[in-house]
Every structure is written in C-alpha cells, then in structure tokens.
Short mmCIF file of C-alpha atoms in Angstrom, two decimals:
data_model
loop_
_atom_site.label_atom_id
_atom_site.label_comp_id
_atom_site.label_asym_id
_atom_site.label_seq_id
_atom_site.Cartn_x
_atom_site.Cartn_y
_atom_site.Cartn_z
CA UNK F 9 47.09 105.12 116.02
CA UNK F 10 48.38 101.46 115.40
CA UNK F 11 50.52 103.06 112.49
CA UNK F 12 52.17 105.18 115.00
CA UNK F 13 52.48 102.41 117.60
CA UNK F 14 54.49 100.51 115.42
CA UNK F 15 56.45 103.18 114.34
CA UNK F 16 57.80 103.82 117.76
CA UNK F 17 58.11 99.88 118.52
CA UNK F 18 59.91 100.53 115.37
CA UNK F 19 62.35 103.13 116.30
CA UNK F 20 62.83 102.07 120.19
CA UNK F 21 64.15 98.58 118.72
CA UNK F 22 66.62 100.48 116.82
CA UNK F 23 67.60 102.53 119.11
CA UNK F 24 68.09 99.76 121.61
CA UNK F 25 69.94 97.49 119.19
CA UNK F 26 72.59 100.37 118.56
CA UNK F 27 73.09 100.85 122.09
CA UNK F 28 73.48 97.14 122.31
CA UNK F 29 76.11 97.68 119.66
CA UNK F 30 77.93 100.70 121.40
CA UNK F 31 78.01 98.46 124.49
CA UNK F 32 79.41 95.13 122.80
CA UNK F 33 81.63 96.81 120.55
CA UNK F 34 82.81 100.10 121.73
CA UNK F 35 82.13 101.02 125.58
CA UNK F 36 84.88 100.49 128.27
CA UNK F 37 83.57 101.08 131.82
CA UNK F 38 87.02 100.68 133.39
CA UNK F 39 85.03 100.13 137.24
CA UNK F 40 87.13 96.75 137.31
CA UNK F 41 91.21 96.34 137.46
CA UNK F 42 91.38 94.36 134.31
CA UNK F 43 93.39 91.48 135.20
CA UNK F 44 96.53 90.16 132.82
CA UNK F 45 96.05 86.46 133.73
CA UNK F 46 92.28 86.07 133.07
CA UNK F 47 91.21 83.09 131.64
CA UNK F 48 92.14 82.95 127.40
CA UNK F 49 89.72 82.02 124.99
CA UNK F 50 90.24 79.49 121.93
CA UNK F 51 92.23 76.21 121.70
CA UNK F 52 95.05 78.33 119.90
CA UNK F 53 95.71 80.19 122.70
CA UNK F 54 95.11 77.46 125.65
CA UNK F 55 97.55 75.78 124.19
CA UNK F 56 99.96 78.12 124.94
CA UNK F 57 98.18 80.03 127.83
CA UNK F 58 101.18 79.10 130.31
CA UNK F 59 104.10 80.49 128.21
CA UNK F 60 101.47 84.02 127.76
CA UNK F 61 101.37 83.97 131.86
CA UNK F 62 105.00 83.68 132.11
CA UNK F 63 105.93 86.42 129.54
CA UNK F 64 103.72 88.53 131.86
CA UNK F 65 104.93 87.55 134.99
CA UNK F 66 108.43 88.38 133.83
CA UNK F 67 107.46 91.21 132.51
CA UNK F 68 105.46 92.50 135.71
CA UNK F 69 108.45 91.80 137.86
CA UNK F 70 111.03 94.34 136.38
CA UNK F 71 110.62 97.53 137.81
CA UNK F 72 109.28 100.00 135.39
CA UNK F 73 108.68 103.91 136.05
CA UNK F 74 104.82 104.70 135.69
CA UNK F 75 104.20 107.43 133.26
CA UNK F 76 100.74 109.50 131.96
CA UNK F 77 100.24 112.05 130.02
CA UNK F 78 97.16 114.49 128.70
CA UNK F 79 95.37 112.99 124.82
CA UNK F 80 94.69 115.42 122.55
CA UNK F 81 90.72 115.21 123.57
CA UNK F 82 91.89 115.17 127.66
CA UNK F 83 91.96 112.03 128.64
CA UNK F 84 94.65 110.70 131.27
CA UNK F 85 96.71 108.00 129.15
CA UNK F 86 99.14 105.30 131.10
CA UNK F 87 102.11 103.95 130.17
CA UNK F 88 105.05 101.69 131.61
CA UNK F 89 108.19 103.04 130.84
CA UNK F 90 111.28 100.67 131.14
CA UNK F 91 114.97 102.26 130.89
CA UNK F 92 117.69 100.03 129.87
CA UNK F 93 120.44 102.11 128.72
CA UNK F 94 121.04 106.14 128.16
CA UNK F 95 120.60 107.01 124.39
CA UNK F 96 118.78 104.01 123.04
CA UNK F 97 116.39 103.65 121.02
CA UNK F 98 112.84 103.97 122.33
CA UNK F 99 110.32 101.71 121.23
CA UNK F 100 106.30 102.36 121.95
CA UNK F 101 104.17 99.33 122.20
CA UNK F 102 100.53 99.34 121.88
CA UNK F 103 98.44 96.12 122.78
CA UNK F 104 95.21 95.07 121.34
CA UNK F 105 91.28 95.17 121.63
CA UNK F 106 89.89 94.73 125.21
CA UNK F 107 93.70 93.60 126.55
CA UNK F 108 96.52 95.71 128.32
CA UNK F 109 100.26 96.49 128.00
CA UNK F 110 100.83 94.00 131.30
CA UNK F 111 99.78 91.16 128.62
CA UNK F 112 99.92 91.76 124.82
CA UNK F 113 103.42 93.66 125.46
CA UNK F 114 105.17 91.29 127.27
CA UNK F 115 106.69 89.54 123.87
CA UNK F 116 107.47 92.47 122.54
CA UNK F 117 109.07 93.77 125.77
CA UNK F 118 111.21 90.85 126.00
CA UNK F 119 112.70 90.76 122.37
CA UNK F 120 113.16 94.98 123.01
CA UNK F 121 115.10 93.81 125.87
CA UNK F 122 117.13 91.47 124.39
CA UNK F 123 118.02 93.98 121.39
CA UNK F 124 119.17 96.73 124.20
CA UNK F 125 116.02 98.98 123.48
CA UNK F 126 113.88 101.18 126.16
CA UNK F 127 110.78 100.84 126.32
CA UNK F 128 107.44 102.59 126.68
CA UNK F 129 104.29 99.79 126.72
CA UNK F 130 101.02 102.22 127.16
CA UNK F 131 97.65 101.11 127.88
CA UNK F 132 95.05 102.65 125.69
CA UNK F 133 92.61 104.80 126.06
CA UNK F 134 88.92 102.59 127.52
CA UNK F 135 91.73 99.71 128.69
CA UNK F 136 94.16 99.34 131.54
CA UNK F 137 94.85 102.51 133.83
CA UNK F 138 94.33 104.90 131.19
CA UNK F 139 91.10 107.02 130.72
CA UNK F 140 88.19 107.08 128.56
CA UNK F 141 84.85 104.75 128.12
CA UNK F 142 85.40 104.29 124.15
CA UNK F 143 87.26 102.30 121.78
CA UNK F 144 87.43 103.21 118.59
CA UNK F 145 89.30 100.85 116.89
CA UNK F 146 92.88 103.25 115.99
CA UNK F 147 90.14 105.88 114.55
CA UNK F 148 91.48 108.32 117.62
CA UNK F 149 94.07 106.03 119.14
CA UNK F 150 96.50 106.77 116.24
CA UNK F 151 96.64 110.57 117.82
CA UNK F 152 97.42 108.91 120.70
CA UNK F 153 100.62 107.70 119.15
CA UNK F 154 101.88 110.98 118.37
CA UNK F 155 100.96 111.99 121.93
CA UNK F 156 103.28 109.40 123.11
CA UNK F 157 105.75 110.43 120.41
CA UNK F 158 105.68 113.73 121.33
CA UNK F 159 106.13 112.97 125.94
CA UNK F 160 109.40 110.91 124.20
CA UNK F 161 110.94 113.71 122.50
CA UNK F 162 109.96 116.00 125.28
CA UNK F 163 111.87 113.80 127.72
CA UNK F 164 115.05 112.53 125.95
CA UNK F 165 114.97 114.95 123.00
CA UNK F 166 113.77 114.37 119.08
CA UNK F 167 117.23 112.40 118.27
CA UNK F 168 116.47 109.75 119.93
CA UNK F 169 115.54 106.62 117.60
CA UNK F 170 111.67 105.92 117.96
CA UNK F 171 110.05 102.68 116.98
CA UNK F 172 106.22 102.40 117.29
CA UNK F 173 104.77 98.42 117.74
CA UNK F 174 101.53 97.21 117.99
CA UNK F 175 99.72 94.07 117.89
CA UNK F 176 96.45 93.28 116.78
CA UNK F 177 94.36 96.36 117.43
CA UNK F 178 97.68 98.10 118.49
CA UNK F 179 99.70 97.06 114.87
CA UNK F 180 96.18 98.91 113.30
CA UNK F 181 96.72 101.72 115.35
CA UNK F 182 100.60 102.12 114.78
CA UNK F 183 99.62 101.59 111.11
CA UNK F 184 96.84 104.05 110.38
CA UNK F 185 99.27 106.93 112.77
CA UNK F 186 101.69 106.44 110.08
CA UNK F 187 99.70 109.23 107.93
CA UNK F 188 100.05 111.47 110.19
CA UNK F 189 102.85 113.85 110.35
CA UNK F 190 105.40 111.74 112.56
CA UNK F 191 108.46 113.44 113.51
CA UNK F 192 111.75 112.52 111.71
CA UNK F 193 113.25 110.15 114.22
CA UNK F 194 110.38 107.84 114.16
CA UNK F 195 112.00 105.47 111.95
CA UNK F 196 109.80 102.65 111.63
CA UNK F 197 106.83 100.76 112.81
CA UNK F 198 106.45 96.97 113.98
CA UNK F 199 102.95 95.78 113.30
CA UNK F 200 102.45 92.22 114.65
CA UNK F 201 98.81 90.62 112.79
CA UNK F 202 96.91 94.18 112.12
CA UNK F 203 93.82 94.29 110.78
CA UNK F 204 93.30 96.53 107.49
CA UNK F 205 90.27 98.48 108.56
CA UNK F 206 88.23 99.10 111.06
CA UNK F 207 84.92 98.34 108.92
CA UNK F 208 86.65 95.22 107.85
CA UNK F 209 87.42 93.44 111.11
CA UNK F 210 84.17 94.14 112.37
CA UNK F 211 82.76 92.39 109.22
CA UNK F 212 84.87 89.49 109.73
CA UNK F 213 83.85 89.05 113.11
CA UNK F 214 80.20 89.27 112.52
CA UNK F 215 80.65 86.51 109.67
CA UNK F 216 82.94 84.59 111.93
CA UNK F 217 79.74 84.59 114.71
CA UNK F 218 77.61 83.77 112.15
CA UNK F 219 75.68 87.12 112.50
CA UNK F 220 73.59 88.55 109.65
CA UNK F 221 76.12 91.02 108.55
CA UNK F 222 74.23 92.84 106.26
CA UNK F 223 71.74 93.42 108.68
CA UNK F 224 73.86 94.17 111.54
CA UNK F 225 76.34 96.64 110.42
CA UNK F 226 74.37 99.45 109.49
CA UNK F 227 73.64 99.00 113.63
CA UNK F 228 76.85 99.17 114.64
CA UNK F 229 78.15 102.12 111.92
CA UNK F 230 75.10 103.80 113.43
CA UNK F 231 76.53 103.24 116.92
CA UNK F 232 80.29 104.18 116.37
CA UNK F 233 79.20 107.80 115.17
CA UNK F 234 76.13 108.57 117.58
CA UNK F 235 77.20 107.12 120.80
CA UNK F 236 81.23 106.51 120.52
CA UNK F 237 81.70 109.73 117.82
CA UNK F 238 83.71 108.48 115.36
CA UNK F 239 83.17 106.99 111.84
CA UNK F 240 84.18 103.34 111.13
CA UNK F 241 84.86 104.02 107.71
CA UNK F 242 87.22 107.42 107.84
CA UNK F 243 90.24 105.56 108.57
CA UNK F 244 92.15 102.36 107.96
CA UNK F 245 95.73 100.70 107.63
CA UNK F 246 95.47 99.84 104.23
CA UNK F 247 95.06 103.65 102.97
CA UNK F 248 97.66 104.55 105.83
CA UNK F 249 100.47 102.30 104.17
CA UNK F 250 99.82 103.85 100.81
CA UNK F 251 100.87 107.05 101.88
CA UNK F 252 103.11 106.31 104.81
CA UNK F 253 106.97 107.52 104.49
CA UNK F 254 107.68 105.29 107.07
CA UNK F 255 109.36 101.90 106.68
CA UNK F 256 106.75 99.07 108.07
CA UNK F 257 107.05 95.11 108.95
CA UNK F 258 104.01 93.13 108.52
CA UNK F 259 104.43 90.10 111.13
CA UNK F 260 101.17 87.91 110.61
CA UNK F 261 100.45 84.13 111.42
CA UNK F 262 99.10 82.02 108.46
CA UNK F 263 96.74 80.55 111.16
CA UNK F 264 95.33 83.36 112.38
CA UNK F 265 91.72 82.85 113.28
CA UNK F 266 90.67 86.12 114.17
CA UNK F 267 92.42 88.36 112.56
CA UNK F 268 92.86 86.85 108.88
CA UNK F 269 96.46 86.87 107.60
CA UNK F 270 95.16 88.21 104.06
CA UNK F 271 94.19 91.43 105.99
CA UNK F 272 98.39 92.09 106.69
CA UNK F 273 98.64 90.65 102.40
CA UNK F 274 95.99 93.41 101.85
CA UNK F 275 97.46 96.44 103.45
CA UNK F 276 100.95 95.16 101.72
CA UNK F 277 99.83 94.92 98.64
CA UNK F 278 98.02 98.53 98.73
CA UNK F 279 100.84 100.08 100.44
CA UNK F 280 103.35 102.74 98.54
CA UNK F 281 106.06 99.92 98.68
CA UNK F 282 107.00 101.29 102.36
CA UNK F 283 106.29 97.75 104.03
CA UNK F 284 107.89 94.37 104.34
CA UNK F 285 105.74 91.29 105.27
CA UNK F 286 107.03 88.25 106.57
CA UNK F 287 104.48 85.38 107.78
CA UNK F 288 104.38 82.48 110.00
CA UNK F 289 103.22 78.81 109.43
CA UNK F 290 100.83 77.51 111.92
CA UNK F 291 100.84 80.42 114.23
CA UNK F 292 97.71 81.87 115.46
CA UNK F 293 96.72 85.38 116.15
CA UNK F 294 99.36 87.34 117.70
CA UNK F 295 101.30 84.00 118.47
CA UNK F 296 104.40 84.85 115.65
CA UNK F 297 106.74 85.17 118.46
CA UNK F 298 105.45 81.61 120.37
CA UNK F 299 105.65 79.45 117.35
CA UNK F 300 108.85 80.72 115.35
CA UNK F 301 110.74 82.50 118.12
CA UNK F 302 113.95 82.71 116.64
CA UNK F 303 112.83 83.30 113.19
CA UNK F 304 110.60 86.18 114.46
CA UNK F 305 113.57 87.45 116.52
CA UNK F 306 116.16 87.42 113.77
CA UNK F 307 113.32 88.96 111.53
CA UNK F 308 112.41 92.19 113.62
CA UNK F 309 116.94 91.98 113.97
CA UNK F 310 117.44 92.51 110.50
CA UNK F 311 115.11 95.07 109.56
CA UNK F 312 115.68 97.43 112.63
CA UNK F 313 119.48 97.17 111.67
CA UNK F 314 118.77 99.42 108.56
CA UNK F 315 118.00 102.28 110.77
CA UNK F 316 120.30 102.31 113.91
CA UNK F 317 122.64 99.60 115.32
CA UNK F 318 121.10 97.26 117.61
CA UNK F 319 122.48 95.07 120.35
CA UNK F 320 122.58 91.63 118.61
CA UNK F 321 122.55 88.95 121.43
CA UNK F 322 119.62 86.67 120.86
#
C-alpha cells in the first residue's frame, strides 16, 4: 500500500510539473489585449525602450488594412497589411516569442518602407489577434508562412516578389518554412537573431535560469507532445538551411543575451551555402537595427538588390 502511495505521489508530481511546463512554455490564453508598450525586461533593452515605443507608435499610426485568413489546422490568423505602391514587392514579417507584429515589426516595417516595399506584419498563432492557445516554437508556425504566402499570391498574383522576415522566434520560423515547398517568387528570407532549434533555445534558456537542465527537459519534451502536440526535436533552422533553395541573411548581434549569436554561426555553417551572415558589435537581441542602423540598412539594401530592384533612398 505505501509502495503504491508513492507511486501515485510519484506520477501526480510528474504530471503536474509537465503541465507546469505546457503553461510556462507553450500555452497562450489570449483573454487579455496584449499590449505593445508593456514594460521591457533587461538593461539591453531599457536602454533603448524609448526608441522601441516610438518605432511602434509610428508604426501604429499609418493606416493599415486588417487582414485574416484560415491555418492549415483552422485557426483564425491576423495580419496588418500596409500598401505602398501597386506591383511591389511584398514582404511578410513575423515577430517573436510571447510579442506581436504592433512591436517586433515596427523596425522592419520602417526599413520596408523606406525601400518602397508592401507589407504584411502577421501576428502568430497563441499571440496578438490571431487564434490558437499554443506556441510551438516554428514547429507549425512555418505552415503558417506558406498560408500567408499562399492569401499573397491569391490577392496580387504569384509574380509578385515575396520576402519572408522574422525576428527572433519569427527569423526561426521563416527559417525552418524554407524546407517546405515555397512557391517560385519567394525569393528570399530575412532572419534577424534566429535561434537554430527549438530543443536548443529551450536548453539555453534553462542554463541561462540556472535550471537543472538535464532534469528539466525531459519535462518539457514531455509537455510539447502531450499537451501542445508537437515534437521539439522534429524540426529546426539549422537542418532547414541545409536544404533550403532559398537565398537567406543571417542578421545577429554579437551581444545577444538571449538568443546566442553562435546559434545564427551554427545554422550558417550547416547550411547548403544558401545563407549570408552578417553580425553586429555590441548589439543585443533583436537590437541590429538600433545599434548599426545604417549598416543594417545598407546590408538588407544590398542583398535584396540581387533579386528585384529596390527603391534606394535611405
């Protein structure tokens, strides 16, 4: 009897630590409006918090045509689509982990601007207005790219010039979609600091919290395929870029705390010789575009020029 009572202490711990997991990692409830000037976190990004606010605020004040359309698994997805001229290229952002287009986007939105592109900036599925309760890390939000792929070439027809960008969670999503089969005029992907795996991030930031990694992984693997349904391990960047046909640019800060700038040197150095990486000095995660603006600008400049002109007034 006292065998069996510890058993099921045993098994109800378990079972309670991986739904702690699926909750800290994965779940989304989406019952409050996230909001894109919430307090940051880190002295990397206090530091420039204010510049963040005001790429969003500019960002939130041109009007924008609110889009949505039906995932591959049903789920309502939103985007923010932004017209600047009739046959330009179209470029899809996607923003990162537990953030929204309104925020992560706005750089990105602004440089598109500047370099005469439309743009689509989607919130993804568990964040912003979109549906769904999980993340999983670009494991199902890489479909979700070729969902958006597919409402551009529906609307404005498969020669139009497509450019996917991501950052963070985003560039690992854009990354890992990259092995699927993307239609011809997607002719290259952005990826601002991606991480190379989804297994891999989540170690880092369990050694960065000073967690007992080895002990808490096999918790959270548990949790990502009982309770979210997907499997950490099936998919990653690195093994996307060594198949990918598709021309990629590694942006990555040498200071990035979070996501480690070796990750971007990883997936480069694995891919099939389809990517280009290009880093930053002192810049922290995601905060390229703050530090070296110009640099960054006439960076993303010269490699979009080998695939269609671009406006060149920055």
């Amino acid at each position: 009897m006292i065998l069996f009572i510890i058993l099921m202490v045993l098994i109800l711990s378990s079972v309670g630590i991986c739904l702690y997991c699926f909750h800290t990692c994965f779940y989304a409830s989406n019952r409050k409006k996230q909001d894109p000037y919430c307090q940051l976190h880190g002295q990397q990004f206090l530091e420039v918090q204010e510049q963040i606010y005001a790429s969003t605020r500019r960002m939130e004040q041109i009007p924008f045509e609110a889009v949505t359309i039906r995932s591959f698994d049903g789920l309502t997805l939103y985007g923010r689509y932004y017209h600047m001229k009739d046959g330009a290229p179209v470029k899809i952002i996607f923003h990162g982990y537990r953030s929204m287009a309104l925020r992560d986007c706005a750089g990105g939105f602004a440089l598109s601007r500047k370099l005469g592109m439309n743009v689509l900036a989607v919130d993804q599925r568990a964040h912003g207005n979109s549906g769904g309760h999980v993340i999983t890390f670009g494991v199902l939000e890489r479909r979700d790219c070729l969902s958006w792929i597919r409402y551009i070439n529906g609307r404005f027809g498969n020669h139009t010039p497509i450019i996917l960008s991501g950052l963070s969670m985003g560039a690992a999503t854009v990354i890992m979609a990259a092995a699927l089969p993307l239609p011809a005029n997607v002719k290259c992907i952005l990826a601002d600091s991606p991480y190379s795996a989804p297994d891999e991030i989540i170690w880092q930031v369990c050694k960065d919290r000073h967690f007992p990694v080895k002990l808490v992984y096999p918790f959270i693997r548990f949790a990502a395929r009982v309770f979210a349904g997907f499997n950490l391990e099936q998919y990653s960047a690195t093994a996307a870029a060594s198949v990918s046909p598709v021309p990629i640019l590694l942006l990555h800060g040498d200071d990035d705390r979070f996501v480690p700038c070796e990750m971007s040197h990883h997936i480069h150095e694995m891919s099939n010789g389809c990517t280009k990486l290009v880093t930053f000095m002192d810049a922290g995660h995601g905060l390229s575009y703050i530090v070296e603006p110009k640099r960054y600008e006439q960076t993303v400049l010269t490699f979009l020029k080998q695939f269609f002109p671009v406006d060149e007034g920055i």
